[in-house]
XYZ file of C-alpha atoms in Angstrom:
284
model
C 28.470 0.175 6.557
C 27.461 1.675 9.882
C 30.777 3.389 10.248
C 30.854 4.442 6.603
C 27.673 6.486 6.862
C 27.235 7.198 10.530
C 30.911 7.809 11.122
C 30.842 10.597 8.550
C 28.036 12.241 10.516
C 29.404 11.622 14.017
C 33.129 12.246 13.429
C 34.115 8.673 14.298
C 36.844 8.266 11.644
C 40.318 7.687 12.988
C 43.484 9.208 11.527
C 44.367 5.929 9.839
C 41.206 6.150 7.723
C 42.658 9.253 6.057
C 46.256 8.111 5.646
C 47.688 7.905 2.138
C 49.964 5.063 1.063
C 53.650 6.015 1.318
C 55.054 7.834 -1.728
C 56.792 5.727 -4.336
C 60.596 5.957 -4.268
C 62.088 8.205 -6.920
C 64.258 5.366 -8.228
C 63.475 1.782 -7.292
C 65.904 -0.703 -8.917
C 64.145 -3.556 -7.115
C 61.221 -3.204 -9.513
C 63.430 -4.500 -12.308
C 63.760 -7.832 -10.518
C 60.015 -8.484 -10.181
C 57.836 -10.318 -12.690
C 54.851 -8.189 -11.655
C 56.656 -5.145 -13.058
C 57.207 -6.740 -16.472
C 53.636 -8.039 -16.443
C 52.504 -4.440 -15.915
C 54.634 -3.288 -18.874
C 53.078 -5.965 -21.076
C 49.607 -4.888 -19.926
C 50.332 -1.255 -20.812
C 51.720 -2.260 -24.214
C 48.755 -4.471 -25.148
C 46.163 -2.036 -23.784
C 47.606 0.877 -25.772
C 47.845 -1.311 -28.877
C 44.161 -2.252 -28.604
C 43.194 1.342 -27.832
C 44.857 2.689 -30.981
C 43.673 -0.191 -33.142
C 39.982 0.258 -32.328
C 39.932 4.057 -32.208
C 41.968 4.703 -35.364
C 39.865 2.127 -37.225
C 36.781 4.041 -36.074
C 38.206 7.330 -37.371
C 39.210 5.794 -40.722
C 35.860 4.017 -41.077
C 33.950 7.237 -40.453
C 35.970 9.117 -43.066
C 35.477 6.343 -45.624
C 31.718 6.272 -45.062
C 31.245 10.045 -45.023
C 33.329 10.581 -48.178
C 31.436 8.022 -50.272
C 29.736 9.558 -53.354
C 26.253 8.569 -52.178
C 26.838 9.465 -48.509
C 24.311 11.690 -46.739
C 24.846 13.976 -43.770
C 24.288 11.106 -41.336
C 26.755 8.686 -42.919
C 29.117 7.053 -40.453
C 29.317 7.412 -36.705
C 30.198 11.121 -36.740
C 32.153 13.019 -34.115
C 29.838 11.676 -31.412
C 30.629 8.093 -32.378
C 34.378 8.763 -32.499
C 34.224 10.317 -29.025
C 32.326 7.260 -27.770
C 34.968 4.966 -29.284
C 37.789 6.731 -27.452
C 35.917 7.065 -24.155
C 34.480 3.558 -24.317
C 37.830 1.938 -25.041
C 39.451 3.775 -22.149
C 36.645 2.606 -19.863
C 37.104 -1.012 -21.003
C 40.893 -1.048 -20.918
C 41.272 0.763 -17.593
C 38.784 -1.694 -16.115
C 40.788 -4.644 -17.507
C 44.280 -3.446 -16.550
C 43.798 -1.363 -13.390
C 44.655 -4.291 -11.128
C 47.786 -5.169 -13.108
C 49.442 -1.918 -14.168
C 47.132 0.760 -12.824
C 45.582 1.199 -16.280
C 47.476 4.317 -17.354
C 47.451 3.770 -21.171
C 48.667 7.357 -21.548
C 52.096 8.952 -20.904
C 50.402 12.114 -19.597
C 48.566 10.099 -16.933
C 51.799 8.325 -16.049
C 53.615 11.671 -15.851
C 50.966 13.156 -13.556
C 51.078 10.142 -11.249
C 54.877 10.311 -11.208
C 54.771 13.973 -10.140
C 52.398 12.965 -7.338
C 54.861 10.232 -6.295
C 52.431 7.440 -7.120
C 54.959 5.660 -9.338
C 58.756 5.605 -9.449
C 60.840 7.213 -12.181
C 61.852 3.814 -13.577
C 58.255 2.658 -13.797
C 57.125 5.959 -15.315
C 59.778 5.949 -18.050
C 59.279 2.295 -18.999
C 55.487 2.684 -18.956
C 55.814 5.549 -21.444
C 58.079 3.460 -23.681
C 55.628 0.529 -23.564
C 52.692 2.839 -24.308
C 54.412 4.444 -27.309
C 55.463 1.067 -28.716
C 51.944 -0.260 -28.232
C 50.503 2.759 -30.020
C 52.860 2.303 -32.979
C 51.943 -1.369 -33.264
C 48.203 -0.647 -32.961
C 48.241 1.909 -35.765
C 50.551 -0.371 -37.758
C 47.889 -3.077 -37.636
C 45.292 -0.643 -38.956
C 47.539 0.299 -41.870
C 48.395 -3.351 -42.509
C 44.725 -4.343 -42.757
C 43.416 -1.263 -44.602
C 46.393 0.378 -46.282
C 44.466 2.120 -49.060
C 41.797 3.602 -46.806
C 44.439 4.431 -44.210
C 46.580 6.463 -46.609
C 43.608 8.181 -48.219
C 42.003 9.302 -44.957
C 44.779 10.817 -42.887
C 45.879 7.778 -40.929
C 44.080 8.937 -37.789
C 46.965 11.336 -37.140
C 46.477 14.349 -34.874
C 46.932 17.646 -36.686
C 45.933 21.216 -35.927
C 42.759 21.959 -37.887
C 42.713 24.805 -40.434
C 41.597 28.101 -38.932
C 43.216 27.507 -35.534
C 46.639 28.778 -34.493
C 49.135 26.752 -32.486
C 48.324 28.638 -29.279
C 44.680 27.577 -29.485
C 45.696 23.987 -30.165
C 48.133 23.989 -27.251
C 45.505 25.463 -24.926
C 42.959 22.828 -26.002
C 45.447 20.040 -25.229
C 46.410 21.540 -21.855
C 42.829 21.960 -20.662
C 41.666 18.639 -22.114
C 44.469 16.732 -20.407
C 43.857 18.605 -17.157
C 40.254 17.363 -17.208
C 41.394 13.791 -17.814
C 44.215 13.647 -15.251
C 42.188 15.511 -12.625
C 39.458 12.897 -13.105
C 42.024 10.104 -12.731
C 43.246 11.552 -9.424
C 39.724 12.066 -8.125
C 38.426 8.652 -9.187
C 41.400 6.801 -7.669
C 41.810 8.885 -4.511
C 42.445 6.387 -1.668
C 40.634 8.645 0.782
C 37.357 7.902 -0.986
C 37.342 4.458 0.638
C 37.053 6.073 4.052
C 35.245 9.283 3.265
C 32.823 8.303 0.497
C 32.513 4.536 0.737
C 28.723 4.922 0.905
C 28.905 6.359 -2.658
C 30.180 3.482 -4.827
C 32.388 4.670 -7.696
C 33.650 2.511 -10.519
C 36.855 4.410 -11.322
C 37.093 3.508 -15.044
C 33.633 4.963 -15.692
C 34.338 8.647 -14.878
C 37.741 8.337 -16.568
C 36.119 7.040 -19.748
C 33.487 9.772 -19.613
C 36.197 12.408 -19.193
C 37.876 11.161 -22.383
C 34.507 11.157 -24.161
C 33.637 14.723 -23.156
C 37.067 16.120 -24.021
C 36.869 14.527 -27.471
C 33.512 16.165 -28.121
C 35.043 19.554 -27.362
C 38.425 19.290 -29.079
C 38.086 16.963 -32.089
C 37.327 19.995 -34.296
C 40.498 21.759 -33.064
C 43.281 19.172 -32.844
C 41.551 15.857 -33.470
C 42.051 15.455 -29.695
C 45.371 14.180 -28.477
C 45.465 14.355 -24.641
C 47.588 11.213 -24.990
C 51.124 11.608 -26.385
C 51.384 7.894 -27.206
C 48.217 8.075 -29.319
C 49.541 11.086 -31.263
C 53.068 9.699 -31.575
C 52.001 6.242 -32.762
C 49.750 7.716 -35.445
C 52.472 10.141 -36.587
C 55.115 7.403 -36.834
C 52.987 5.181 -39.071
C 51.399 7.979 -41.142
C 54.748 9.816 -41.388
C 53.625 13.041 -43.085
C 55.111 16.498 -42.549
C 51.968 18.111 -41.085
C 51.622 15.415 -38.407
C 55.269 15.869 -37.392
C 55.149 19.686 -37.529
C 52.313 19.714 -34.985
C 53.642 16.821 -32.893
C 55.139 19.025 -30.185
C 51.646 20.321 -29.316
C 50.572 16.783 -28.425
C 53.468 16.315 -26.005
C 53.907 19.746 -24.438
C 50.168 20.361 -23.965
C 49.338 17.036 -22.268
C 52.410 17.156 -20.020
C 51.588 20.703 -18.875
C 47.951 19.762 -18.308
C 48.959 16.678 -16.314
C 51.389 18.689 -14.179
C 48.722 21.292 -13.382
C 46.214 18.563 -12.476
C 48.734 16.847 -10.184
C 49.544 20.125 -8.429
C 45.880 21.110 -8.110
C 44.780 17.790 -6.671
C 47.742 17.089 -4.403
C 48.573 20.537 -3.053
C 45.281 22.444 -3.185
C 42.396 20.001 -2.892
C 44.149 17.532 -0.631
C 45.598 20.281 1.573
C 42.129 21.769 1.822
C 40.709 18.374 2.819
C 43.252 18.059 5.643
C 42.369 21.536 6.972
C 38.674 20.756 6.799
C 39.222 17.507 8.682
C 41.137 19.326 11.424
C 38.372 21.871 11.765
C 35.769 19.122 11.824
C 37.542 17.326 14.668
C 38.054 20.485 16.686
C 34.308 21.182 16.523
C 33.251 17.618 17.242
């Protein structure tokens, strides 16, 4: 620990402490020959299935409780409880799968990491397929267990709320996903091990909190997507016109937000960190 704290004060870090891992190849056919790759796909599938199962059940349960004839204003978990369900499940599932697949559980996160050359194109595409299939199966389980309540209460599908235009919904998804993906980059930045190792950070915790906070802000607008697999899986099983009409918002918005976050972190913040390090050494 001496170097972790004192080195930061005395300028004793070497260049290797600040080196990033090499970028992932754009196309890596070798991945297709490794069991670890297929294990990661299974992890992404199961994690997204569990994520949709628990969160959509929470949404349906809240609507059932709050619409009961004798329900009061405090019936059900409310928006706060729904936000906790989404954020808490992401915290749990990222914690469980980070060492196997990286714990993406979201095509927008995968897309952002691909743009930053953290994963190959093959891995990114197959992760997204696994995530979407997992989401469909997760929502399918909800409908299978509670078909009547599911059909009567919107199926947990993301739709633009009345009173908001598509531009507002798109903006909410862009900014919300930017917050999430920016948090992912910051929480998993390899330079933290050298620069901030005296400040322990459990990466899934800030990621889960980012999901929680974004849900608080955007549930009233779009129901909060920020995860194309979540929106797609719910739309496939619910299969109503409104969910499909708004579906593009929940793909275009998150992908734009993820791209902006990747650019901001990789080319602005990280470039700034390199300049600051050079200045620090020249003054040491």
